[in-house]
PDB file of C-alpha atoms in Angstrom:
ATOM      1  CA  UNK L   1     -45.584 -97.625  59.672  1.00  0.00           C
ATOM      2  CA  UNK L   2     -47.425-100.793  60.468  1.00  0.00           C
ATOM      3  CA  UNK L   3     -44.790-103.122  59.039  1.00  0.00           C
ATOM      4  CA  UNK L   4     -45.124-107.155  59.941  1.00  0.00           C
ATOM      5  CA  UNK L   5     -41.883-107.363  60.879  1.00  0.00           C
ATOM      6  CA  UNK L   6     -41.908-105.210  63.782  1.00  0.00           C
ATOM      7  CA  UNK L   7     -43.314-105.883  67.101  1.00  0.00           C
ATOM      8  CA  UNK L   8     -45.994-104.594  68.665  1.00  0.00           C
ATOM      9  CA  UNK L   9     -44.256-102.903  71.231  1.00  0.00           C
ATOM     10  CA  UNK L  10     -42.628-101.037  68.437  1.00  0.00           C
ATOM     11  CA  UNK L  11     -45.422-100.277  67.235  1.00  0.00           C
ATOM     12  CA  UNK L  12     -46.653 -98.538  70.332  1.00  0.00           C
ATOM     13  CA  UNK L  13     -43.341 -97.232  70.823  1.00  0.00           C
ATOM     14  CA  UNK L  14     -43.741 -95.461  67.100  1.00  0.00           C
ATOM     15  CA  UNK L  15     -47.457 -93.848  68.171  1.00  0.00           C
ATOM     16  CA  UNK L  16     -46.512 -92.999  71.337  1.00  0.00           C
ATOM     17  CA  UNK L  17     -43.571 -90.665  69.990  1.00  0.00           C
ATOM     18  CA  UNK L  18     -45.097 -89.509  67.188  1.00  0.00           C
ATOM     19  CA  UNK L  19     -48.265 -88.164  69.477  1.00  0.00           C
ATOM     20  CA  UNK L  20     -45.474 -86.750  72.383  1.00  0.00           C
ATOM     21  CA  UNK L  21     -43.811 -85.262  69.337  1.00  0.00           C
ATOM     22  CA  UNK L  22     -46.661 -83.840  67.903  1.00  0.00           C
ATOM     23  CA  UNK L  23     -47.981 -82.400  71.163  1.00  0.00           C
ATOM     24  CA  UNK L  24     -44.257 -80.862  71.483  1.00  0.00           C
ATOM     25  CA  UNK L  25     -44.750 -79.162  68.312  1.00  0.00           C
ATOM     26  CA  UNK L  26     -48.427 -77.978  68.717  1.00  0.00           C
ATOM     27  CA  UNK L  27     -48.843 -77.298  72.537  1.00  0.00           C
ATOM     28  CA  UNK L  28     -45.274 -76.080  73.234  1.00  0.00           C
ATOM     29  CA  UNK L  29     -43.220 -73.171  74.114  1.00  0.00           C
ATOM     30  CA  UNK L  30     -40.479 -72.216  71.564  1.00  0.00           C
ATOM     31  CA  UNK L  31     -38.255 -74.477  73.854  1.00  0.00           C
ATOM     32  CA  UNK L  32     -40.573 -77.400  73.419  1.00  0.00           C
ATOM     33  CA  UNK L  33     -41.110 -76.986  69.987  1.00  0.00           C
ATOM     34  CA  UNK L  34     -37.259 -76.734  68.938  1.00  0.00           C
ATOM     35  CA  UNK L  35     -36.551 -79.811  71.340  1.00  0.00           C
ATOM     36  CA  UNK L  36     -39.810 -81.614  69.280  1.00  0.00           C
ATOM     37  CA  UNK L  37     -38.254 -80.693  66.097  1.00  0.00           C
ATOM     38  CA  UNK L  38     -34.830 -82.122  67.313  1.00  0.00           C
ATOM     39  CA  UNK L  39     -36.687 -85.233  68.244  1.00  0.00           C
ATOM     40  CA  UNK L  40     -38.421 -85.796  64.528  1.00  0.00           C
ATOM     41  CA  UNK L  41     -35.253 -84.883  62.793  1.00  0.00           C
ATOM     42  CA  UNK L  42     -33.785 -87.567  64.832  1.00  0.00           C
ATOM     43  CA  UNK L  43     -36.786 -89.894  64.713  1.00  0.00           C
ATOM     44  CA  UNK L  44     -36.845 -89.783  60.947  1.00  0.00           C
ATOM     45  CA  UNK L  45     -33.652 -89.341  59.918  1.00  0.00           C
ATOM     46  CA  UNK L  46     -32.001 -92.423  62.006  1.00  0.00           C
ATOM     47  CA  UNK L  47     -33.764 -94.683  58.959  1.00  0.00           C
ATOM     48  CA  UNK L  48     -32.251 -92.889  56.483  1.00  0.00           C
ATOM     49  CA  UNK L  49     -28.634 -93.166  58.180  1.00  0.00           C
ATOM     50  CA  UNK L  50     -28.737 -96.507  59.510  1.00  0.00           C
ATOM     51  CA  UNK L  51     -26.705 -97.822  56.664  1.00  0.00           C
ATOM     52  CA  UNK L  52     -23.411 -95.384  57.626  1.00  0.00           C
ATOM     53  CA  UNK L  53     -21.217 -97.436  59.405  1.00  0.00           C
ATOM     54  CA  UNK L  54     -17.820 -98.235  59.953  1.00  0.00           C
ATOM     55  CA  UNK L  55     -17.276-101.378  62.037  1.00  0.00           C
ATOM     56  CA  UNK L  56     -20.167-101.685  64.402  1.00  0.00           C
ATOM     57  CA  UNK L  57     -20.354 -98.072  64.723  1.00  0.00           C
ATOM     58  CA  UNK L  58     -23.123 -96.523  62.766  1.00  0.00           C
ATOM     59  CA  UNK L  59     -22.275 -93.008  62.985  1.00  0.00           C
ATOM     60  CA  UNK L  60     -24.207 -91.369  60.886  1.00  0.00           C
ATOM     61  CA  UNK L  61     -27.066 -91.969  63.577  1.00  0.00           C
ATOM     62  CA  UNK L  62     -24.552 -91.329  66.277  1.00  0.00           C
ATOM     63  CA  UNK L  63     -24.174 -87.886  64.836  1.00  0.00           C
ATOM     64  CA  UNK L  64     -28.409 -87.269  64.695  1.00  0.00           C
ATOM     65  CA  UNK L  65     -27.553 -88.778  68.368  1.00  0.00           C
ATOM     66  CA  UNK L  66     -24.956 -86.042  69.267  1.00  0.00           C
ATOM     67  CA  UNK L  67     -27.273 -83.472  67.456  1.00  0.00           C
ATOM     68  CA  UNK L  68     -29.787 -84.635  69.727  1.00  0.00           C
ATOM     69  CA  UNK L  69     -27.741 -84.313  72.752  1.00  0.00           C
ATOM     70  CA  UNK L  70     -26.694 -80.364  71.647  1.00  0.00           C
ATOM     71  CA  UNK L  71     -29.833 -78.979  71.148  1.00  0.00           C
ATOM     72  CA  UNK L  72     -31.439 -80.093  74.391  1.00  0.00           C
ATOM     73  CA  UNK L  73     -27.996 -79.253  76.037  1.00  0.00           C
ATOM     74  CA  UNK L  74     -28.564 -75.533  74.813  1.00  0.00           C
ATOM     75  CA  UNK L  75     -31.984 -75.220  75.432  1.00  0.00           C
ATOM     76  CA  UNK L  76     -31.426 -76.327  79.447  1.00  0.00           C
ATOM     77  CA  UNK L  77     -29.027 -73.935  79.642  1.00  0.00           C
ATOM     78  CA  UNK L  78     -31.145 -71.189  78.435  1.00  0.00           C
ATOM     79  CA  UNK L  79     -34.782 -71.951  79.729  1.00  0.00           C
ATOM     80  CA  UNK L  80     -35.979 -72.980  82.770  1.00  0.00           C
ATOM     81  CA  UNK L  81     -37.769 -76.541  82.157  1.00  0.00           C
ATOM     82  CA  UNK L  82     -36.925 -79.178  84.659  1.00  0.00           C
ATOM     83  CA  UNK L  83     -37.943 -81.591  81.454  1.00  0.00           C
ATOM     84  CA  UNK L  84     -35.145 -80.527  79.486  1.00  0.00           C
ATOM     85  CA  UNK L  85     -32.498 -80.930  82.043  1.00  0.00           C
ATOM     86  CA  UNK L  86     -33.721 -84.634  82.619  1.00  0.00           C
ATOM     87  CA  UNK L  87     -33.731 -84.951  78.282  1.00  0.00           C
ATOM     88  CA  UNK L  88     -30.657 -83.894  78.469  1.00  0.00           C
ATOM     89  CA  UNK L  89     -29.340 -86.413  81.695  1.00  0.00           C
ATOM     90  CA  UNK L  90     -31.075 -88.795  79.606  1.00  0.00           C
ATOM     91  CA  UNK L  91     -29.775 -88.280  76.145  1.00  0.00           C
ATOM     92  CA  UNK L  92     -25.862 -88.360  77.994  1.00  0.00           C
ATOM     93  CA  UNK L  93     -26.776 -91.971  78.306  1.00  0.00           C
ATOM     94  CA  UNK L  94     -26.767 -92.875  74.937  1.00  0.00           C
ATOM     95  CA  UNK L  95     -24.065 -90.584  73.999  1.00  0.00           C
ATOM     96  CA  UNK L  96     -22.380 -93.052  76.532  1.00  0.00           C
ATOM     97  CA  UNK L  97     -23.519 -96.006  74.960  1.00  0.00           C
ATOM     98  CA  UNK L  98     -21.913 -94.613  71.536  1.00  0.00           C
ATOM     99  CA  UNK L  99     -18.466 -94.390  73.507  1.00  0.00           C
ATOM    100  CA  UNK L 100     -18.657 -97.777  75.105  1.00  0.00           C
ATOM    101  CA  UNK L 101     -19.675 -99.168  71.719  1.00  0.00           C
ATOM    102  CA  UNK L 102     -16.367 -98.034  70.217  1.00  0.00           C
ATOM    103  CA  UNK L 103     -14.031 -98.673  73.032  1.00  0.00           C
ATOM    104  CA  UNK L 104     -15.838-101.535  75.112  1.00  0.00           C
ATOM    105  CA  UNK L 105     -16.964-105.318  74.260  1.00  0.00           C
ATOM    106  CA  UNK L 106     -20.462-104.189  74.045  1.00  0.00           C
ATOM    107  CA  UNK L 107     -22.839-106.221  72.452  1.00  0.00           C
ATOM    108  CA  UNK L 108     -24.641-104.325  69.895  1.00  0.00           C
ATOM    109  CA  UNK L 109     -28.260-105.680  70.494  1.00  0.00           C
ATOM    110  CA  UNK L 110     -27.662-104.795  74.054  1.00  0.00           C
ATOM    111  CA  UNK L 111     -26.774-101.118  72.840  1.00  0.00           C
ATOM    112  CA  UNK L 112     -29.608-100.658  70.591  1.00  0.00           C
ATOM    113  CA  UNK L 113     -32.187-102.122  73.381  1.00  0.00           C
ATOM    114  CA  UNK L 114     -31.216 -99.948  75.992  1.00  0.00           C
ATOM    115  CA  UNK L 115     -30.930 -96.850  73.636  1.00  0.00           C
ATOM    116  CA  UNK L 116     -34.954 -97.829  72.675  1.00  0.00           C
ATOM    117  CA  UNK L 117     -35.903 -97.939  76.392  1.00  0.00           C
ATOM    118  CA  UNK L 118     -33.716 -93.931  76.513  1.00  0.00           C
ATOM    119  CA  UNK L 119     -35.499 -92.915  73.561  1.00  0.00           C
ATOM    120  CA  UNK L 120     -39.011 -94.276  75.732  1.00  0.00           C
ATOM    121  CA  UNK L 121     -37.782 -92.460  78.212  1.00  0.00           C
ATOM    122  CA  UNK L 122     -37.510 -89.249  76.320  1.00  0.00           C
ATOM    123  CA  UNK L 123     -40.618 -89.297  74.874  1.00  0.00           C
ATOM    124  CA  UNK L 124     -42.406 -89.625  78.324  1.00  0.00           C
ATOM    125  CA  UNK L 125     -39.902 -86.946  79.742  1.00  0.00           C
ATOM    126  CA  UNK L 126     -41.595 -84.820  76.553  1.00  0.00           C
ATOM    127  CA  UNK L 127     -45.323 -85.441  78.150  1.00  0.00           C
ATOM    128  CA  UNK L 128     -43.802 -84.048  81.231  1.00  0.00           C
ATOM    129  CA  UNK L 129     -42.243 -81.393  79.083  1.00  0.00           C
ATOM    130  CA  UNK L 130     -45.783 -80.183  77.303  1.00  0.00           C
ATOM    131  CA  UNK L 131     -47.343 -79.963  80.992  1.00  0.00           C
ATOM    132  CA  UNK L 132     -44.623 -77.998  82.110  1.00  0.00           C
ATOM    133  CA  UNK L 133     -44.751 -75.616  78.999  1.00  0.00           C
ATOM    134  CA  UNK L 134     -48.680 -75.265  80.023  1.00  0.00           C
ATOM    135  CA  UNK L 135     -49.024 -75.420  83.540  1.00  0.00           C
ATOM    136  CA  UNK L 136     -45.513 -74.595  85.617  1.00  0.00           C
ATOM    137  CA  UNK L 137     -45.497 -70.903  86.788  1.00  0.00           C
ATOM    138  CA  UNK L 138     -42.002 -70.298  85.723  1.00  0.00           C
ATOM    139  CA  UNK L 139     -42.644 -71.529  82.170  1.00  0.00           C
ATOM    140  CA  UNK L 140     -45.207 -69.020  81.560  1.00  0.00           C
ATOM    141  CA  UNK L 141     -44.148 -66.069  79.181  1.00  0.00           C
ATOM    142  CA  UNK L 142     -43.804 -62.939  80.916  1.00  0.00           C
ATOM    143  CA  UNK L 143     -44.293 -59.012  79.101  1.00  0.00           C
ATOM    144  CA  UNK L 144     -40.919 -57.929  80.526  1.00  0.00           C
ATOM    145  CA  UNK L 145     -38.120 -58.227  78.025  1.00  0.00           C
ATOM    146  CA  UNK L 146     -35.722 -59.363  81.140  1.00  0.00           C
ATOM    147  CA  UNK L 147     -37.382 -62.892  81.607  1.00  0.00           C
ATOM    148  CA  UNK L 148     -37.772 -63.694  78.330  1.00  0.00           C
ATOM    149  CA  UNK L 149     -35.267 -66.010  78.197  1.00  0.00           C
ATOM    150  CA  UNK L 150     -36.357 -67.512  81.747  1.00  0.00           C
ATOM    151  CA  UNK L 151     -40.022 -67.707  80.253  1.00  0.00           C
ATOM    152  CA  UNK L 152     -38.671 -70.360  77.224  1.00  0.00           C
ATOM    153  CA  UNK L 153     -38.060 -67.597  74.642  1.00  0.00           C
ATOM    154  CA  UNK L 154     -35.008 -68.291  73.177  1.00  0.00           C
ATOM    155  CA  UNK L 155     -33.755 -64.645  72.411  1.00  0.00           C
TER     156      UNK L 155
END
């Protein structure tokens, strides 16, 4: 992980997901978790697809991108976390970089820099997201079987 040829804010960008990931996966609801799972899927597997490209366009991490983008679009619809509606808002964003990549004059080291600072951005939205899970009244599991799904258990 602690390569020489990136930068140290890359570096801190790296820890800084990995722990909001982690705390996802370890302090979360089942909400939290599956959006922290989406995250290291996409975290992990955007190295391994870098190389698919056709053009400029690297889609094989504009699908993880899209994958992203579904997941935390299904789990806003079906719990209430203000954190996952903002992921979501968030994640839109780069979906709309993809779009102006293919059909605009966009320089590509202008795409990839503001798609770090969304990615930043989702990984603080995920701190948010692990208080929430903890603290917010509404995310708190419930024994009735009606607000289960309101609670974060995805049913």
């Amino acid at each position: 992980m602690f390569d020489a040829s990136y930068t140290l804010a890359q570096h801190i960008i790296g820890l800084v997901s990995f722990a909001a990931i982690g705390l996802l996966l370890v302090f979360g609801r089942p909400a939290e978790r599956i959006a922290g799972t989406a995250f290291l899927v996409d975290m992990v597997g955007t190295p391994l697809v870098d190389h698919l490209h056709i053009g400029e366009l690297r889609y094989g991490v504009a699908i993880l991108s899209i994958g992203v983008f579904a997941t935390l679009f299904v789990l806003s619809l079906r719990t209430d976390r203000w954190w996952l509606i903002a992921a979501t808002g968030v994640q839109l964003l780069s979906m709309g970089l993809w779009v102006a990549t293919v059909f605009g004059d966009l320089q590509v080291w202008g795409a990839v820099t503001v798609r770090i600072v969304i990615w930043t951005q989702l990984m603080l939205l995920a701190f948010f997201g692990i208080w929430e899970a903890r603290s917010a009244p509404y995310a708190r599991p419930s024994t009735s079987a009606g607000s289960r799904v309101r609670s974060g258990a995805i049913t």
